[in-house]
Amino acid sequence: MLKNKNLLATIVALTVMVVAALFMTQKEQSNSSTSTEKVKIGVLQFVTHDSLDEIYKGIKDGLKEGGYSTTDNLDIDFMNAEADQSQVQTMSKKLVDNGNELLIGIATPAAQGLANATTELPIIMGAVTDPVGANLVKDLKNPGGNITGVSDQTPVADAVSLIKEITPEAKTIGVLYSSNEDNSKIQVAEFKAAAEEAGYTVLEYAVASSNELAATVEVATSKADVLFTPVDNTVASAFSTVVSVANKTKTPIFTSVEDMVEGGGIASVTLSQYDLGVATGKMAAKILDGANPGDTPVQIFNEGTVVVNQKVAKELGISLSEEIINKASKVIE
Ligand code: TRP
């Protein structure tokens, strides 16, 4: 009996110890996850459209690849200005005041807003076409200040040969873009030079806001055989309007991004928006790890692939040659 009592006491004591040990390790674990301070960063997206949404998705994945994940050690303070310049300013200021360690601007106007709000915090440009022309950095290789990032330099001159191949009869190209976006200016100039060199007449149609798009496309399609649109946020965010007006005259629209080919354009030479985002996120992680933005060269993407929309071509009565189909990295049916 005494023996049994001793045994019982031992078992009880052991059980208490095991439970206590389990409890302590659990507590330690929960302590460690609450006590690690999360890194706080701010992201400002200029407007909603598929390409910028895709870039933001890539940014989160790039950050994760670089060791920063929202399920673990990262807090993202995300804002979208929905193309409103006063919101760009207000939100930029808020993102600085909120105690973020680093800021990411998706698209030129967002990066410019952040740049106006701080010269101290590191700013990463998410897909800014012309960082120098937009006054964001002095030099792409040697940014110098608090800003670096990723530049999407779509080879717009390549679109000229695409137009020639798909619509050989076209003589006049209407270029549709926003007069307020620094990213579009350089692309329009580059495209225009290449198109004129190839013998085209180029007509420029600049809009001050998306409200003017319908009326402008109406005029453009009455004068031009085909439309071309650069990587432009205003046009991208209201692209369905462009498509519905251009469809009335069956005018083909050559775009500069895949999402706009999916949305009713006929073809484009395009960069992967997701890859731009991943590179942006990875660069942000590098800066968070201690790299200096001023010494970090801007990463340039300038090699495009061809995307065509077979369905749109059929609707417009255009047959796409086998050569084009074979060359395309993606054919939308
Ligand atoms: N490059 C654009 C800028 O500098 C932003 C952008 C990236 C974009 N991808 C796009 C705009 C696709 C329109 C469509 O502002």
XYZ file of N, CA, C and O in Angstrom, residues 158-272:
460
model
N 8.876 48.975 -80.694
C 8.537 47.644 -81.226
C 7.071 47.545 -81.633
O 6.696 46.700 -82.451
N 6.245 48.389 -81.041
C 4.820 48.355 -81.385
C 4.596 48.799 -82.828
O 3.618 48.393 -83.466
N 5.521 49.605 -83.343
C 5.366 50.092 -84.720
C 5.404 48.916 -85.704
O 4.559 48.817 -86.602
N 6.369 48.004 -85.507
C 6.422 46.859 -86.432
C 5.227 45.935 -86.250
O 4.760 45.308 -87.214
N 4.702 45.876 -85.030
C 3.503 45.067 -84.778
C 2.313 45.646 -85.548
O 1.525 44.915 -86.160
N 2.194 46.972 -85.529
C 1.116 47.645 -86.257
C 1.253 47.361 -87.761
O 0.282 47.033 -88.444
N 2.472 47.411 -88.244
C 2.739 47.164 -89.669
C 2.349 45.737 -90.042
O 1.728 45.492 -91.072
N 2.693 44.789 -89.173
C 2.396 43.383 -89.476
C 0.912 43.062 -89.409
O 0.397 42.321 -90.224
N 0.223 43.611 -88.414
C -1.171 43.228 -88.193
C -2.142 44.051 -89.048
O -3.139 43.530 -89.550
N -1.841 45.329 -89.215
C -2.715 46.198 -90.018
C -1.888 46.912 -91.093
O -1.636 48.108 -90.994
N -1.473 46.153 -92.139
C -0.547 46.716 -93.133
C -1.129 47.908 -93.908
O -0.366 48.715 -94.441
N -2.464 48.024 -93.943
C -3.051 49.139 -94.707
C -3.058 50.466 -93.945
O -3.264 51.520 -94.548
N -2.876 50.402 -92.634
C -2.987 51.625 -91.823
C -1.910 52.639 -92.200
O -0.767 52.276 -92.482
N -2.329 53.908 -92.234
C -1.365 54.983 -92.554
C -1.279 56.010 -91.432
O -0.254 56.646 -91.240
N -2.385 56.137 -90.706
C -2.450 57.160 -89.654
C -2.668 56.505 -88.299
O -3.569 55.689 -88.136
N -1.814 56.859 -87.346
C -1.939 56.293 -85.988
C -2.331 57.400 -85.011
O -1.667 58.438 -84.937
N -3.397 57.180 -84.280
C -3.806 58.123 -83.237
C -3.237 57.655 -81.900
O -3.456 56.514 -81.494
N -2.489 58.515 -81.228
C -1.885 58.134 -79.942
C -2.682 58.779 -78.806
O -2.844 60.004 -78.762
N -3.185 57.931 -77.944
C -4.071 58.381 -76.879
C -3.360 58.295 -75.525
O -2.879 57.227 -75.140
N -3.295 59.409 -74.793
C -2.583 59.398 -73.503
C -3.026 60.578 -72.639
O -3.769 61.448 -73.088
N -2.510 60.589 -71.406
C -2.867 61.659 -70.477
C -1.793 62.739 -70.467
O -0.604 62.437 -70.359
N -2.222 63.994 -70.529
C -1.259 65.102 -70.529
C -0.638 65.309 -69.155
O 0.343 66.027 -69.005
N -1.200 64.672 -68.113
C -0.698 64.881 -66.744
C 0.314 63.846 -66.281
O 0.783 63.916 -65.151
N 0.607 62.869 -67.109
C 1.479 61.797 -66.628
C 2.860 61.883 -67.269
O 3.004 61.709 -68.475
N 3.873 62.116 -66.429
C 5.249 62.208 -66.932
C 5.696 60.907 -67.583
O 6.550 60.917 -68.471
N 5.134 59.787 -67.117
C 5.507 58.495 -67.691
C 5.101 58.372 -69.158
O 5.747 57.675 -69.929
N 4.048 59.051 -69.559
C 3.561 58.903 -70.935
C 4.337 59.755 -71.926
O 4.516 59.359 -73.080
N 4.806 60.914 -71.472
C 5.497 61.840 -72.380
C 6.639 61.156 -73.142
O 6.726 61.230 -74.362
N 7.514 60.496 -72.413
C 8.697 59.884 -73.017
C 8.302 58.763 -73.985
O 8.878 58.618 -75.059
N 7.272 58.009 -73.613
C 6.841 56.911 -74.484
C 6.236 57.448 -75.776
O 6.458 56.901 -76.854
N 5.459 58.517 -75.656
C 4.820 59.099 -76.845
C 5.896 59.640 -77.779
O 5.854 59.409 -78.995
N 6.890 60.316 -77.218
C 7.965 60.873 -78.037
C 8.719 59.752 -78.761
O 9.002 59.844 -79.960
N 9.004 58.672 -78.028
C 9.743 57.548 -78.602
C 8.931 56.840 -79.687
O 9.429 56.517 -80.762
N 7.660 56.635 -79.375
C 6.791 55.961 -80.344
C 6.644 56.796 -81.604
O 6.728 56.294 -82.725
N 6.428 58.093 -81.409
C 6.202 58.992 -82.526
C 7.410 59.010 -83.468
O 7.277 58.921 -84.691
N 8.591 59.094 -82.875
C 9.814 59.112 -83.684
C 9.922 57.838 -84.524
O 10.191 57.898 -85.733
N 9.672 56.682 -83.889
C 9.795 55.410 -84.609
C 8.716 55.275 -85.686
O 8.978 54.785 -86.789
N 7.498 55.717 -85.377
C 6.393 55.582 -86.334
C 6.597 56.504 -87.534
O 6.365 56.111 -88.682
N 7.049 57.710 -87.269
C 7.271 58.652 -88.377
C 8.425 58.177 -89.260
O 8.368 58.259 -90.478
N 9.409 57.626 -88.611
C 10.544 57.046 -89.332
C 10.058 55.926 -90.270
O 10.555 55.765 -91.380
N 9.045 55.198 -89.811
C 8.504 54.095 -90.616
C 7.466 54.585 -91.623
O 6.833 53.775 -92.315
N 7.249 55.892 -91.683
C 6.375 56.454 -92.708
C 4.936 56.741 -92.280
O 4.100 57.110 -93.098
N 4.645 56.577 -91.016
C 3.279 56.834 -90.535
C 3.042 58.315 -90.248
O 3.976 59.046 -89.904
N 1.765 58.712 -90.348
C 1.351 60.005 -89.821
C 0.864 59.751 -88.398
O 0.038 58.862 -88.174
N 1.407 60.491 -87.438
C 1.026 60.281 -86.039
C 0.222 61.479 -85.543
O 0.661 62.623 -85.652
N -0.966 61.200 -85.025
C -1.794 62.261 -84.446
C -1.847 62.051 -82.939
O -2.141 60.956 -82.480
N -1.559 63.099 -82.176
C -1.552 62.967 -80.714
C -2.881 63.403 -80.118
O -3.400 64.469 -80.446
N -3.416 62.576 -79.242
C -4.646 62.921 -78.528
C -4.391 62.820 -77.026
O -4.383 61.726 -76.465
N -4.158 63.968 -76.400
C -3.877 63.982 -74.969
C -5.146 64.386 -74.214
O -5.830 65.324 -74.616
N -5.453 63.671 -73.151
C -6.614 64.038 -72.327
C -6.127 64.536 -70.964
O -5.095 64.087 -70.463
N -6.894 65.465 -70.373
C -6.524 65.988 -69.058
C -7.038 65.067 -67.954
O -6.485 65.017 -66.857
N -8.107 64.334 -68.232
C -8.620 63.363 -67.263
C -9.444 62.320 -68.007
O -9.745 62.491 -69.193
N -9.816 61.263 -67.288
C -10.568 60.193 -67.948
C -11.950 60.667 -68.418
O -12.549 60.052 -69.294
N -12.429 61.780 -67.849
C -13.731 62.320 -68.284
C -13.738 62.705 -69.760
O -14.778 62.725 -70.391
N -12.554 63.042 -70.268
C -12.474 63.485 -71.671
C -12.288 62.332 -72.650
O -12.274 62.548 -73.861
N -12.120 61.124 -72.122
C -11.725 60.022 -73.000
C -12.737 59.714 -74.096
O -12.374 59.603 -75.271
N -14.001 59.588 -73.735
C -15.011 59.179 -74.724
C -15.036 60.142 -75.908
O -14.943 59.716 -77.068
N -15.120 61.437 -75.615
C -15.190 62.437 -76.690
C -13.901 62.441 -77.511
O -13.938 62.577 -78.746
N -12.777 62.278 -76.845
C -11.490 62.302 -77.546
C -11.336 61.086 -78.460
O -10.852 61.202 -79.592
N -11.754 59.927 -77.967
C -11.648 58.718 -78.794
C -12.576 58.832 -80.003
O -12.236 58.394 -81.110
N -13.714 59.472 -79.799
C -14.659 59.719 -80.898
C -13.942 60.488 -82.025
O -13.999 60.104 -83.191
N -13.253 61.555 -81.658
C -12.520 62.367 -82.645
C -11.363 61.558 -83.245
O -11.183 61.510 -84.471
N -10.602 60.903 -82.362
C -9.413 60.160 -82.818
C -9.787 59.087 -83.841
O -9.110 58.925 -84.863
N -10.870 58.364 -83.579
C -11.241 57.273 -84.487
C -11.807 57.798 -85.808
O -11.863 57.066 -86.790
N -12.219 59.069 -85.828
C -12.694 59.623 -87.104
C -11.521 60.055 -87.987
O -11.667 60.263 -89.184
N -10.334 60.183 -87.377
C -9.160 60.661 -88.130
C -8.100 59.574 -88.354
O -7.381 59.613 -89.345
N -7.982 58.656 -87.394
C -6.871 57.692 -87.450
C -7.354 56.302 -87.867
O -8.499 55.933 -87.608
N -6.459 55.529 -88.506
C -6.800 54.158 -88.913
C -6.697 53.190 -87.745
O -7.458 52.233 -87.642
N -5.705 53.411 -86.895
C -5.542 52.587 -85.694
C -5.198 53.503 -84.524
O -4.739 54.633 -84.714
N -5.420 52.997 -83.309
C -5.027 53.758 -82.113
C -3.857 53.059 -81.435
O -3.745 51.838 -81.482
N -3.013 53.858 -80.808
C -1.947 53.312 -79.976
C -2.033 53.990 -78.619
O -2.248 55.194 -78.526
N -1.869 53.203 -77.561
C -1.857 53.803 -76.239
C -0.648 53.316 -75.430
O -0.368 52.120 -75.379
N 0.114 54.256 -74.859
C 1.305 53.868 -74.088
C 0.911 53.341 -72.703
O -0.276 53.160 -72.421
N 1.903 53.097 -71.855
C 1.662 52.688 -70.467
C 1.212 53.941 -69.709
O 2.029 54.704 -69.209
N -0.094 54.158 -69.679
C -0.675 55.394 -69.158
C -1.789 55.040 -68.179
O -2.699 54.267 -68.511
N -1.708 55.575 -66.974
C -2.659 55.183 -65.922
C -4.083 55.646 -66.183
O -5.040 54.943 -65.879
N -4.215 56.862 -66.739
C -5.551 57.410 -66.993
C -6.282 56.563 -68.035
O -7.458 56.216 -67.857
N -5.571 56.220 -69.101
C -6.181 55.404 -70.152
C -6.446 53.993 -69.629
O -7.511 53.418 -69.856
N -5.498 53.444 -68.869
C -5.658 52.080 -68.354
C -6.874 51.964 -67.439
O -7.622 50.997 -67.501
N -7.084 52.992 -66.598
C -8.164 52.878 -65.606
C -9.542 53.089 -66.228
O -10.548 52.774 -65.600
N -9.590 53.625 -67.451
C -10.901 53.801 -68.102
C -10.882 53.147 -69.481
O -11.520 53.621 -70.422
N -10.139 52.045 -69.589
C -9.925 51.463 -70.909
C -11.211 50.926 -71.538
O -11.365 50.931 -72.762
N -12.149 50.476 -70.711
C -13.394 49.941 -71.278
C -14.145 51.023 -72.067
O -14.792 50.726 -73.066
N -14.022 52.282 -71.637
C -14.644 53.395 -72.367
C -13.982 53.533 -73.748
O -14.658 53.692 -74.765
N -12.650 53.459 -73.752
C -11.904 53.582 -75.005
C -12.356 52.491 -75.979
O -12.648 52.744 -77.148
N -12.454 51.269 -75.466
C -12.824 50.127 -76.303
C -14.234 50.295 -76.857
O -14.469 50.104 -78.054
N -15.162 50.704 -76.011
C -16.541 50.759 -76.516
C -16.710 51.850 -77.571
O -17.452 51.665 -78.530
N -15.995 52.962 -77.437
C -16.099 54.012 -78.465
C -15.390 53.573 -79.753
O -15.918 53.733 -80.853
N -14.192 52.986 -79.609
C -13.429 52.573 -80.801
C -14.129 51.454 -81.569
O -13.994 51.338 -82.792
N -14.899 50.635 -80.847
C -15.625 49.543 -81.503
C -16.673 50.039 -82.485
O -17.005 49.355 -83.444
N -17.181 51.239 -82.257
C -18.219 51.786 -83.147
C -17.687 51.954 -84.566
O -18.428 51.826 -85.525
N -16.399 52.257 -84.683
C -15.795 52.424 -86.013
C -14.882 51.248 -86.357
O -14.160 51.281 -87.343
N -14.921 50.224 -85.518
C -14.047 49.043 -85.685
C -12.578 49.443 -85.823
O -11.850 48.923 -86.680
N -12.158 50.374 -85.004
C -10.765 50.819 -85.035
C -9.926 49.959 -84.087
O -10.221 49.894 -82.890
N -8.895 49.283 -84.610
C -8.048 48.455 -83.730
C -7.256 49.315 -82.748
O -6.779 50.387 -83.108
N -7.112 48.809 -81.518
C -6.325 49.524 -80.504
C -5.090 48.697 -80.152
O -5.200 47.575 -79.651
N -3.931 49.264 -80.427
C -2.668 48.642 -80.017
C -2.298 49.238 -78.665
O -2.255 50.458 -78.508
N -2.035 48.371 -77.683
C -1.774 48.855 -76.321
C -0.330 48.550 -75.930
O 0.436 48.015 -76.735
N 0.010 48.855 -74.686
C 1.364 48.558 -74.212
C 1.379 47.616 -73.023
O 2.429 47.414 -72.409
N 0.216 47.099 -72.672
C 0.163 46.111 -71.587
C -0.829 44.999 -71.901
O -1.854 45.222 -72.536
N -0.496 43.813 -71.401
C -1.326 42.634 -71.630
C -2.764 42.830 -71.127
O -3.717 42.441 -71.788
N -2.889 43.443 -69.948
C -4.229 43.610 -69.382
C -5.153 44.372 -70.322
O -6.358 44.140 -70.354
N -4.587 45.316 -71.075
C -5.415 46.095 -71.994
C -5.681 45.337 -73.290
O -6.617 45.652 -74.006
N -4.867 44.347 -73.599
C -5.191 43.464 -74.735
C -6.333 42.554 -74.295
O -7.284 42.323 -75.037
N -6.251 42.086 -73.070
C -7.339 41.278 -72.528
C -8.636 42.077 -72.472
O -9.714 41.563 -72.684
N -8.495 43.359 -72.209
C -9.665 44.231 -72.078
C -10.219 44.750 -73.394
O -11.090 45.611 -73.393
N -9.700 44.279 -74.526
C -10.295 44.669 -75.804
C -9.332 45.273 -76.809
O -9.718 45.626 -77.918
N -8.048 45.383 -76.462
C -7.052 45.807 -77.439
C -6.751 44.650 -78.379
O -7.084 43.502 -78.087
N -6.106 44.952 -79.522
C -5.812 43.853 -80.452
C -4.453 43.205 -80.166
O -4.319 41.982 -80.265
N -3.464 43.996 -79.810
C -2.125 43.427 -79.585
C -1.256 44.415 -78.840
O -1.542 45.616 -78.801
N -0.174 43.885 -78.268
C 0.791 44.784 -77.642
C 2.131 44.109 -77.464
O 2.251 42.886 -77.533
N 3.155 44.944 -77.255
C 4.442 44.456 -76.793
C 4.470 44.858 -75.323
O 4.333 46.036 -74.995
N 4.601 43.882 -74.440
C 4.326 44.148 -73.025
C 5.375 43.567 -72.079
O 6.067 42.606 -72.422
N 5.469 44.172 -70.916
C 6.307 43.644 -69.836
C 5.407 42.921 -68.843
O 4.234 43.270 -68.707
N 5.955 41.949 -68.124
C 5.172 41.287 -67.089
C 5.005 42.221 -65.897
O 5.981 42.610 -65.260
